[in-house]
């Protein structure tokens, strides 16, 4: 679907105005579909919080609890999630800006699908908690500003690009939206160690991806110096891989395709060229082998595309494109994934 046209007035230099009324990325221009963005900083402190203040000495105490209640509250829910999401509709590998944007888009468009979001780090968000060189501001070239309006992130309009006052504002906002979807479960501190494969339909030499092999990240990091710890699995007809550029856990899925001899070799990420890099990443986000869609900087390792440096628009829109690609092939891959 084409994004709705939304006007956004340029705010004075040095200020970051919160948009008040916006249409969501996937809604029509019908005024009845407009959504109001609530700026929580404009709301007064709630009466219940105020009532606590000044009462710390005489009238304050936490409700009683037994330590085992804490353990059971966590473990019961987690193991129920492991059971439920062992059979998922879509697995997203990597909860950086591309993976989170894909999860958000899928959650909006298909609330009926069970989506597992697997992140190796304790803290989701990948490299998008900061801008470039430890500077806090995030730069996004247009038209990525449509996604900022979709999720309600304020920005400074600089003409051809916009600036979010802190990259973590973008990351935390998208993350908070994703975590609210009842059909999306984030498994962080969980590494994807391998891909589940099946013979490709109508291709005796090929494979299709039928899920992921997972383990605790701390276990994955210590396979060389501890005894072997066998992994767990999640079956799914479609996997979206957004594990970033090459590194200890980066470009994992596409490197695995090379080691399985399903890709001859990786193209290797080229030098920084913002003019070429962002268009290439978004336009080429696609299904690499049946059941595996690759987006974000992981894709640059496949195609030999340029890196983009400290501009993040392609990450957000590659996630939207990855979600679109996943829905395009989902029904067919689901039919193929019955065994």
mmCIF file of C-alpha atoms in Angstrom:
data_model
loop_
_atom_site.group_PDB
_atom_site.id
_atom_site.type_symbol
_atom_site.label_atom_id
_atom_site.label_comp_id
_atom_site.label_asym_id
_atom_site.label_seq_id
_atom_site.Cartn_x
_atom_site.Cartn_y
_atom_site.Cartn_z
ATOM 1 C CA UNK A 1 0.000 0.000 0.000
ATOM 2 C CA UNK A 2 1.194 3.502 -0.694
ATOM 3 C CA UNK A 3 1.813 5.733 2.321
ATOM 4 C CA UNK A 4 -0.678 8.484 2.952
ATOM 5 C CA UNK A 5 0.442 12.001 2.188
ATOM 6 C CA UNK A 6 0.989 13.887 5.424
ATOM 7 C CA UNK A 7 2.166 17.468 5.756
ATOM 8 C CA UNK A 8 4.631 18.314 8.493
ATOM 9 C CA UNK A 9 5.537 21.918 9.150
ATOM 10 C CA UNK A 10 9.217 22.685 9.512
ATOM 11 C CA UNK A 11 9.991 23.699 13.077
ATOM 12 C CA UNK A 12 12.500 26.441 13.995
ATOM 13 C CA UNK A 13 16.149 25.421 14.154
ATOM 14 C CA UNK A 14 17.029 23.782 17.442
ATOM 15 C CA UNK A 15 13.463 22.781 18.313
ATOM 16 C CA UNK A 16 11.655 19.497 17.910
ATOM 17 C CA UNK A 17 7.924 19.937 17.563
ATOM 18 C CA UNK A 18 5.696 16.945 18.259
ATOM 19 C CA UNK A 19 3.163 16.328 15.465
ATOM 20 C CA UNK A 20 -0.353 16.606 16.834
ATOM 21 C CA UNK A 21 -2.474 14.948 14.169
ATOM 22 C CA UNK A 22 -1.162 12.358 11.749
ATOM 23 C CA UNK A 23 -2.433 9.591 9.509
ATOM 24 C CA UNK A 24 -0.814 6.217 9.963
ATOM 25 C CA UNK A 25 1.424 4.818 7.273
ATOM 26 C CA UNK A 26 -1.143 2.330 6.055
ATOM 27 C CA UNK A 27 -4.349 4.338 6.428
ATOM 28 C CA UNK A 28 -6.257 6.157 3.741
ATOM 29 C CA UNK A 29 -6.720 9.898 3.494
ATOM 30 C CA UNK A 30 -10.166 9.625 5.075
ATOM 31 C CA UNK A 31 -10.257 12.093 7.958
ATOM 32 C CA UNK A 32 -12.041 9.508 10.081
ATOM 33 C CA UNK A 33 -8.848 7.460 10.037
ATOM 34 C CA UNK A 34 -6.653 10.199 11.482
ATOM 35 C CA UNK A 35 -4.827 9.436 14.720
ATOM 36 C CA UNK A 36 -3.947 11.852 17.500
ATOM 37 C CA UNK A 37 -0.435 11.599 18.888
ATOM 38 C CA UNK A 38 -0.425 12.155 22.646
ATOM 39 C CA UNK A 39 2.707 13.851 23.906
ATOM 40 C CA UNK A 40 3.041 12.442 27.399
ATOM 41 C CA UNK A 41 5.342 15.291 28.435
ATOM 42 C CA UNK A 42 2.404 17.673 28.079
ATOM 43 C CA UNK A 43 0.285 15.720 30.576
ATOM 44 C CA UNK A 44 0.358 16.761 34.237
ATOM 45 C CA UNK A 45 1.747 14.339 36.785
ATOM 46 C CA UNK A 46 -1.009 11.922 37.775
ATOM 47 C CA UNK A 47 -2.828 12.156 41.087
ATOM 48 C CA UNK A 48 -1.829 8.622 42.107
ATOM 49 C CA UNK A 49 1.866 9.416 41.772
ATOM 50 C CA UNK A 50 1.383 12.731 43.553
ATOM 51 C CA UNK A 51 -0.295 10.878 46.415
ATOM 52 C CA UNK A 52 2.900 8.880 47.020
ATOM 53 C CA UNK A 53 5.037 11.977 47.337
ATOM 54 C CA UNK A 54 5.707 13.095 50.888
ATOM 55 C CA UNK A 55 4.498 9.754 52.267
ATOM 56 C CA UNK A 56 7.764 7.799 52.142
ATOM 57 C CA UNK A 57 8.419 7.622 55.886
ATOM 58 C CA UNK A 58 5.107 6.901 57.587
ATOM 59 C CA UNK A 59 2.654 5.481 55.072
ATOM 60 C CA UNK A 60 4.856 3.815 52.427
ATOM 61 C CA UNK A 61 5.401 0.055 52.035
ATOM 62 C CA UNK A 62 5.457 -2.360 49.125
ATOM 63 C CA UNK A 63 2.851 -5.104 49.004
ATOM 64 C CA UNK A 64 4.083 -8.369 50.561
ATOM 65 C CA UNK A 65 5.532 -11.073 48.305
ATOM 66 C CA UNK A 66 7.355 -14.373 48.588
ATOM 67 C CA UNK A 67 10.483 -14.763 46.458
ATOM 68 C CA UNK A 68 9.140 -17.879 44.749
ATOM 69 C CA UNK A 69 6.205 -15.832 43.465
ATOM 70 C CA UNK A 70 8.615 -13.660 41.508
ATOM 71 C CA UNK A 71 10.321 -16.684 39.965
ATOM 72 C CA UNK A 72 7.045 -18.330 39.039
ATOM 73 C CA UNK A 73 5.569 -15.171 37.563
ATOM 74 C CA UNK A 74 8.546 -14.893 35.188
ATOM 75 C CA UNK A 75 9.139 -18.527 34.309
ATOM 76 C CA UNK A 76 5.513 -19.514 33.780
ATOM 77 C CA UNK A 77 5.025 -16.756 31.244
ATOM 78 C CA UNK A 78 8.331 -17.348 29.501
ATOM 79 C CA UNK A 79 7.853 -21.072 29.096
ATOM 80 C CA UNK A 80 4.312 -20.482 27.879
ATOM 81 C CA UNK A 81 5.778 -18.131 25.260
ATOM 82 C CA UNK A 82 8.402 -20.708 24.261
ATOM 83 C CA UNK A 83 5.646 -23.250 23.798
ATOM 84 C CA UNK A 84 3.381 -20.904 21.833
ATOM 85 C CA UNK A 85 6.064 -19.491 19.525
ATOM 86 C CA UNK A 86 7.808 -22.803 18.780
ATOM 87 C CA UNK A 87 5.440 -22.748 15.800
ATOM 88 C CA UNK A 88 5.441 -19.200 14.458
ATOM 89 C CA UNK A 89 4.204 -17.649 11.241
ATOM 90 C CA UNK A 90 7.142 -15.280 10.822
ATOM 91 C CA UNK A 91 10.487 -15.104 12.631
ATOM 92 C CA UNK A 92 12.442 -11.844 12.538
ATOM 93 C CA UNK A 93 16.141 -12.270 13.334
ATOM 94 C CA UNK A 94 17.617 -9.103 14.795
ATOM 95 C CA UNK A 95 15.770 -6.364 16.672
ATOM 96 C CA UNK A 96 17.697 -3.402 15.309
ATOM 97 C CA UNK A 97 15.989 -0.543 13.507
ATOM 98 C CA UNK A 98 15.247 -2.668 10.423
ATOM 99 C CA UNK A 99 13.921 -5.650 12.368
ATOM 100 C CA UNK A 100 11.818 -3.468 14.654
ATOM 101 C CA UNK A 101 10.350 -1.587 11.691
ATOM 102 C CA UNK A 102 9.478 -4.894 10.026
ATOM 103 C CA UNK A 103 7.861 -6.153 13.230
ATOM 104 C CA UNK A 104 5.858 -2.944 13.629
ATOM 105 C CA UNK A 105 4.601 -3.068 10.044
ATOM 106 C CA UNK A 106 3.616 -6.725 10.280
ATOM 107 C CA UNK A 107 1.940 -6.170 13.626
ATOM 108 C CA UNK A 108 -0.167 -3.401 12.118
ATOM 109 C CA UNK A 109 -1.063 -5.178 8.900
ATOM 110 C CA UNK A 110 -1.480 -8.756 10.126
ATOM 111 C CA UNK A 111 -2.474 -8.993 13.793
ATOM 112 C CA UNK A 112 -3.537 -12.583 13.067
ATOM 113 C CA UNK A 113 0.042 -13.772 12.532
ATOM 114 C CA UNK A 114 2.275 -15.119 15.300
ATOM 115 C CA UNK A 115 5.585 -13.263 15.035
ATOM 116 C CA UNK A 116 8.754 -14.168 16.964
ATOM 117 C CA UNK A 117 11.421 -11.464 17.208
ATOM 118 C CA UNK A 118 14.806 -12.958 18.138
ATOM 119 C CA UNK A 119 17.604 -10.672 19.335
ATOM 120 C CA UNK A 120 21.091 -11.786 20.401
ATOM 121 C CA UNK A 121 21.685 -8.761 22.624
ATOM 122 C CA UNK A 122 20.146 -8.071 25.985
ATOM 123 C CA UNK A 123 19.165 -4.617 24.749
ATOM 124 C CA UNK A 124 17.220 -4.574 21.444
ATOM 125 C CA UNK A 125 17.876 -1.722 19.044
ATOM 126 C CA UNK A 126 21.149 -2.687 17.399
ATOM 127 C CA UNK A 127 23.248 0.341 16.478
ATOM 128 C CA UNK A 128 20.356 2.791 16.528
ATOM 129 C CA UNK A 129 20.613 3.944 20.133
ATOM 130 C CA UNK A 130 23.073 6.611 18.956
ATOM 131 C CA UNK A 131 23.719 8.487 15.752
ATOM 132 C CA UNK A 132 27.166 8.512 14.171
ATOM 133 C CA UNK A 133 30.430 8.629 16.179
ATOM 134 C CA UNK A 134 28.612 8.542 19.524
ATOM 135 C CA UNK A 135 26.651 11.687 18.640
ATOM 136 C CA UNK A 136 23.072 11.497 19.817
ATOM 137 C CA UNK A 137 21.043 12.945 16.932
ATOM 138 C CA UNK A 138 19.597 10.672 14.254
ATOM 139 C CA UNK A 139 19.479 11.802 10.622
ATOM 140 C CA UNK A 140 16.909 10.354 8.227
ATOM 141 C CA UNK A 141 16.652 11.321 4.572
ATOM 142 C CA UNK A 142 13.207 11.775 3.119
ATOM 143 C CA UNK A 143 10.915 9.917 2.456
ATOM 144 C CA UNK A 144 11.787 7.995 5.648
ATOM 145 C CA UNK A 145 10.083 10.795 7.574
ATOM 146 C CA UNK A 146 6.759 9.086 6.806
ATOM 147 C CA UNK A 147 7.732 6.308 9.206
ATOM 148 C CA UNK A 148 8.609 8.814 11.919
ATOM 149 C CA UNK A 149 5.148 10.321 11.599
ATOM 150 C CA UNK A 150 3.635 6.860 11.634
ATOM 151 C CA UNK A 151 5.139 5.990 15.004
ATOM 152 C CA UNK A 152 4.861 9.524 16.424
ATOM 153 C CA UNK A 153 8.530 10.564 16.677
ATOM 154 C CA UNK A 154 9.084 14.351 16.519
ATOM 155 C CA UNK A 155 11.837 15.745 14.350
ATOM 156 C CA UNK A 156 13.457 18.854 12.916
ATOM 157 C CA UNK A 157 12.724 19.276 9.195
ATOM 158 C CA UNK A 158 15.886 20.295 7.330
ATOM 159 C CA UNK A 159 14.496 20.112 3.804
ATOM 160 C CA UNK A 160 15.767 16.912 2.177
ATOM 161 C CA UNK A 161 16.335 15.259 5.537
ATOM 162 C CA UNK A 162 15.001 15.348 9.063
ATOM 163 C CA UNK A 163 16.753 15.114 12.428
ATOM 164 C CA UNK A 164 15.462 13.304 15.511
ATOM 165 C CA UNK A 165 16.933 14.927 18.601
ATOM 166 C CA UNK A 166 18.208 11.601 19.955
ATOM 167 C CA UNK A 167 18.440 8.279 18.129
ATOM 168 C CA UNK A 168 17.243 6.498 21.253
ATOM 169 C CA UNK A 169 13.940 8.382 20.958
ATOM 170 C CA UNK A 170 13.328 6.623 17.644
ATOM 171 C CA UNK A 171 14.530 3.246 18.892
ATOM 172 C CA UNK A 172 12.642 3.291 22.172
ATOM 173 C CA UNK A 173 9.442 4.533 20.525
ATOM 174 C CA UNK A 174 9.363 1.815 17.856
ATOM 175 C CA UNK A 175 10.382 -0.800 20.425
ATOM 176 C CA UNK A 176 7.600 0.229 22.797
ATOM 177 C CA UNK A 177 5.041 -0.011 19.982
ATOM 178 C CA UNK A 178 6.287 -3.454 18.944
ATOM 179 C CA UNK A 179 6.213 -4.817 22.479
ATOM 180 C CA UNK A 180 2.571 -3.800 22.840
ATOM 181 C CA UNK A 181 1.412 -6.014 19.966
ATOM 182 C CA UNK A 182 -0.220 -9.110 21.489
ATOM 183 C CA UNK A 183 0.908 -11.279 18.546
ATOM 184 C CA UNK A 184 4.622 -10.382 18.729
ATOM 185 C CA UNK A 185 7.030 -11.901 21.241
ATOM 186 C CA UNK A 186 10.568 -10.604 21.714
ATOM 187 C CA UNK A 187 13.136 -13.213 22.736
ATOM 188 C CA UNK A 188 16.195 -11.145 23.582
ATOM 189 C CA UNK A 189 19.555 -12.495 24.810
ATOM 190 C CA UNK A 190 18.776 -15.288 22.337
ATOM 191 C CA UNK A 191 21.052 -16.059 19.389
ATOM 192 C CA UNK A 192 20.148 -17.702 16.111
ATOM 193 C CA UNK A 193 22.763 -20.431 15.673
ATOM 194 C CA UNK A 194 21.483 -21.993 12.478
ATOM 195 C CA UNK A 195 18.653 -22.132 9.956
ATOM 196 C CA UNK A 196 16.136 -24.953 9.653
ATOM 197 C CA UNK A 197 16.126 -26.155 6.037
ATOM 198 C CA UNK A 198 13.941 -28.309 3.803
ATOM 199 C CA UNK A 199 14.355 -29.335 0.156
ATOM 200 C CA UNK A 200 13.024 -26.603 -2.099
ATOM 201 C CA UNK A 201 9.786 -27.371 -3.896
ATOM 202 C CA UNK A 202 10.382 -28.122 -7.604
ATOM 203 C CA UNK A 203 14.151 -27.717 -7.177
ATOM 204 C CA UNK A 204 16.107 -30.860 -6.400
ATOM 205 C CA UNK A 205 19.306 -28.900 -5.715
ATOM 206 C CA UNK A 206 17.828 -26.048 -3.708
ATOM 207 C CA UNK A 207 16.628 -25.493 -0.168
ATOM 208 C CA UNK A 208 13.938 -23.472 1.534
ATOM 209 C CA UNK A 209 14.121 -22.056 5.030
ATOM 210 C CA UNK A 210 11.634 -23.472 7.521
ATOM 211 C CA UNK A 211 12.642 -21.738 10.750
ATOM 212 C CA UNK A 212 15.587 -20.963 12.998
ATOM 213 C CA UNK A 213 17.809 -22.740 15.516
ATOM 214 C CA UNK A 214 18.251 -20.789 18.754
ATOM 215 C CA UNK A 215 20.263 -20.797 21.938
ATOM 216 C CA UNK A 216 20.924 -18.445 24.825
ATOM 217 C CA UNK A 217 23.479 -15.897 23.601
ATOM 218 C CA UNK A 218 25.774 -16.566 26.561
ATOM 219 C CA UNK A 219 25.798 -20.258 25.648
ATOM 220 C CA UNK A 220 26.504 -19.455 21.990
ATOM 221 C CA UNK A 221 29.479 -17.350 22.999
ATOM 222 C CA UNK A 222 31.006 -20.214 24.993
ATOM 223 C CA UNK A 223 30.686 -23.223 22.703
ATOM 224 C CA UNK A 224 34.477 -23.253 22.314
ATOM 225 C CA UNK A 225 35.343 -23.368 26.009
ATOM 226 C CA UNK A 226 32.392 -25.259 27.510
ATOM 227 C CA UNK A 227 30.834 -28.616 26.739
ATOM 228 C CA UNK A 228 28.346 -28.631 23.890
ATOM 229 C CA UNK A 229 24.902 -27.303 24.711
ATOM 230 C CA UNK A 230 22.332 -28.370 22.138
ATOM 231 C CA UNK A 231 20.026 -25.653 20.806
ATOM 232 C CA UNK A 232 16.289 -25.073 20.585
ATOM 233 C CA UNK A 233 14.174 -24.417 17.470
ATOM 234 C CA UNK A 234 11.374 -22.262 16.107
ATOM 235 C CA UNK A 235 9.542 -23.437 12.992
ATOM 236 C CA UNK A 236 8.158 -20.792 10.635
ATOM 237 C CA UNK A 237 7.413 -20.643 6.901
ATOM 238 C CA UNK A 238 9.039 -17.205 6.586
ATOM 239 C CA UNK A 239 12.166 -15.809 8.234
ATOM 240 C CA UNK A 240 13.211 -12.157 7.948
ATOM 241 C CA UNK A 241 16.913 -11.742 8.701
ATOM 242 C CA UNK A 242 18.214 -8.311 9.702
ATOM 243 C CA UNK A 243 21.401 -9.178 11.576
ATOM 244 C CA UNK A 244 23.461 -6.264 10.267
ATOM 245 C CA UNK A 245 26.814 -6.110 8.533
ATOM 246 C CA UNK A 246 29.542 -8.694 9.037
ATOM 247 C CA UNK A 247 30.769 -9.143 12.589
ATOM 248 C CA UNK A 248 30.757 -11.695 15.432
ATOM 249 C CA UNK A 249 26.995 -12.175 15.057
ATOM 250 C CA UNK A 250 26.390 -9.957 12.035
ATOM 251 C CA UNK A 251 25.272 -11.115 8.589
ATOM 252 C CA UNK A 252 24.657 -14.477 10.221
ATOM 253 C CA UNK A 253 21.982 -15.906 7.954
ATOM 254 C CA UNK A 254 23.690 -15.021 4.685
ATOM 255 C CA UNK A 255 27.056 -16.297 5.920
ATOM 256 C CA UNK A 256 25.296 -19.540 6.794
ATOM 257 C CA UNK A 257 23.921 -19.738 3.243
ATOM 258 C CA UNK A 258 27.486 -19.510 1.956
ATOM 259 C CA UNK A 259 28.713 -22.243 4.312
ATOM 260 C CA UNK A 260 25.783 -24.415 3.187
ATOM 261 C CA UNK A 261 26.853 -23.715 -0.414
ATOM 262 C CA UNK A 262 23.526 -22.082 -1.268
ATOM 263 C CA UNK A 263 25.243 -18.799 -2.073
ATOM 264 C CA UNK A 264 28.542 -18.945 -3.912
ATOM 265 C CA UNK A 265 29.989 -16.090 -1.892
ATOM 266 C CA UNK A 266 29.093 -12.792 -0.297
ATOM 267 C CA UNK A 267 29.575 -9.626 -2.264
ATOM 268 C CA UNK A 268 31.099 -7.848 0.735
ATOM 269 C CA UNK A 269 29.993 -4.417 1.890
ATOM 270 C CA UNK A 270 31.526 -1.595 -0.143
ATOM 271 C CA UNK A 271 32.724 1.808 1.036
ATOM 272 C CA UNK A 272 30.444 4.565 2.244
ATOM 273 C CA UNK A 273 28.299 6.233 -0.400
ATOM 274 C CA UNK A 274 25.071 7.640 0.988
ATOM 275 C CA UNK A 275 23.716 8.488 -2.437
ATOM 276 C CA UNK A 276 23.839 4.854 -3.575
ATOM 277 C CA UNK A 277 23.611 2.908 -0.348
ATOM 278 C CA UNK A 278 20.149 3.716 0.982
ATOM 279 C CA UNK A 279 18.297 3.295 -2.307
ATOM 280 C CA UNK A 280 20.068 -0.030 -2.908
ATOM 281 C CA UNK A 281 19.221 -1.442 0.512
ATOM 282 C CA UNK A 282 15.520 -0.607 0.333
ATOM 283 C CA UNK A 283 14.949 -1.501 -3.307
ATOM 284 C CA UNK A 284 16.798 -4.827 -3.029
ATOM 285 C CA UNK A 285 15.259 -6.038 0.237
ATOM 286 C CA UNK A 286 13.935 -9.397 -0.936
ATOM 287 C CA UNK A 287 13.632 -13.145 -0.536
ATOM 288 C CA UNK A 288 17.153 -14.540 -1.088
ATOM 289 C CA UNK A 289 16.192 -18.215 -0.969
ATOM 290 C CA UNK A 290 12.644 -19.514 -0.459
ATOM 291 C CA UNK A 291 11.512 -18.629 3.039
ATOM 292 C CA UNK A 292 14.381 -16.252 3.848
ATOM 293 C CA UNK A 293 14.000 -12.491 3.346
ATOM 294 C CA UNK A 294 17.062 -10.342 4.013
ATOM 295 C CA UNK A 295 17.015 -6.633 4.774
ATOM 296 C CA UNK A 296 19.100 -3.871 6.282
ATOM 297 C CA UNK A 297 22.881 -3.963 6.344
ATOM 298 C CA UNK A 298 22.943 -7.758 6.156
ATOM 299 C CA UNK A 299 21.741 -7.344 2.591
ATOM 300 C CA UNK A 300 24.737 -5.151 1.739
ATOM 301 C CA UNK A 301 26.984 -8.141 2.450
ATOM 302 C CA UNK A 302 25.039 -10.230 -0.092
ATOM 303 C CA UNK A 303 24.917 -7.659 -2.858
ATOM 304 C CA UNK A 304 28.200 -5.859 -2.323
ATOM 305 C CA UNK A 305 26.289 -2.642 -1.696
ATOM 306 C CA UNK A 306 27.795 0.476 -0.197
ATOM 307 C CA UNK A 307 27.522 1.276 3.472
ATOM 308 C CA UNK A 308 25.443 4.316 4.392
ATOM 309 C CA UNK A 309 27.076 5.551 7.571
ATOM 310 C CA UNK A 310 25.130 7.721 10.021
ATOM 311 C CA UNK A 311 21.864 8.047 8.142
ATOM 312 C CA UNK A 312 19.097 5.680 9.159
ATOM 313 C CA UNK A 313 16.232 6.077 6.717
ATOM 314 C CA UNK A 314 17.054 2.922 4.771
ATOM 315 C CA UNK A 315 16.940 0.855 7.947
ATOM 316 C CA UNK A 316 13.365 1.867 8.722
ATOM 317 C CA UNK A 317 12.079 1.569 5.156
ATOM 318 C CA UNK A 318 13.948 -1.687 4.498
ATOM 319 C CA UNK A 319 11.972 -3.058 7.433
ATOM 320 C CA UNK A 320 8.723 -1.912 5.830
ATOM 321 C CA UNK A 321 9.798 -3.485 2.526
ATOM 322 C CA UNK A 322 10.779 -6.719 4.293
ATOM 323 C CA UNK A 323 7.325 -6.910 5.860
ATOM 324 C CA UNK A 324 5.753 -6.335 2.445
ATOM 325 C CA UNK A 325 7.887 -9.085 0.920
ATOM 326 C CA UNK A 326 7.031 -11.457 3.756
ATOM 327 C CA UNK A 327 3.308 -10.986 3.204
ATOM 328 C CA UNK A 328 3.746 -11.370 -0.547
ATOM 329 C CA UNK A 329 5.195 -14.877 -0.192
ATOM 330 C CA UNK A 330 3.601 -15.957 3.080
ATOM 331 C CA UNK A 331 0.660 -17.979 1.783
ATOM 332 C CA UNK A 332 2.824 -19.921 -0.665
ATOM 333 C CA UNK A 333 5.540 -20.634 1.892
ATOM 334 C CA UNK A 334 2.936 -21.700 4.444
ATOM 335 C CA UNK A 335 1.565 -24.268 1.987
ATOM 336 C CA UNK A 336 5.085 -25.583 1.440
ATOM 337 C CA UNK A 337 5.790 -25.756 5.164
ATOM 338 C CA UNK A 338 3.348 -28.465 6.157
ATOM 339 C CA UNK A 339 6.098 -30.940 6.994
#
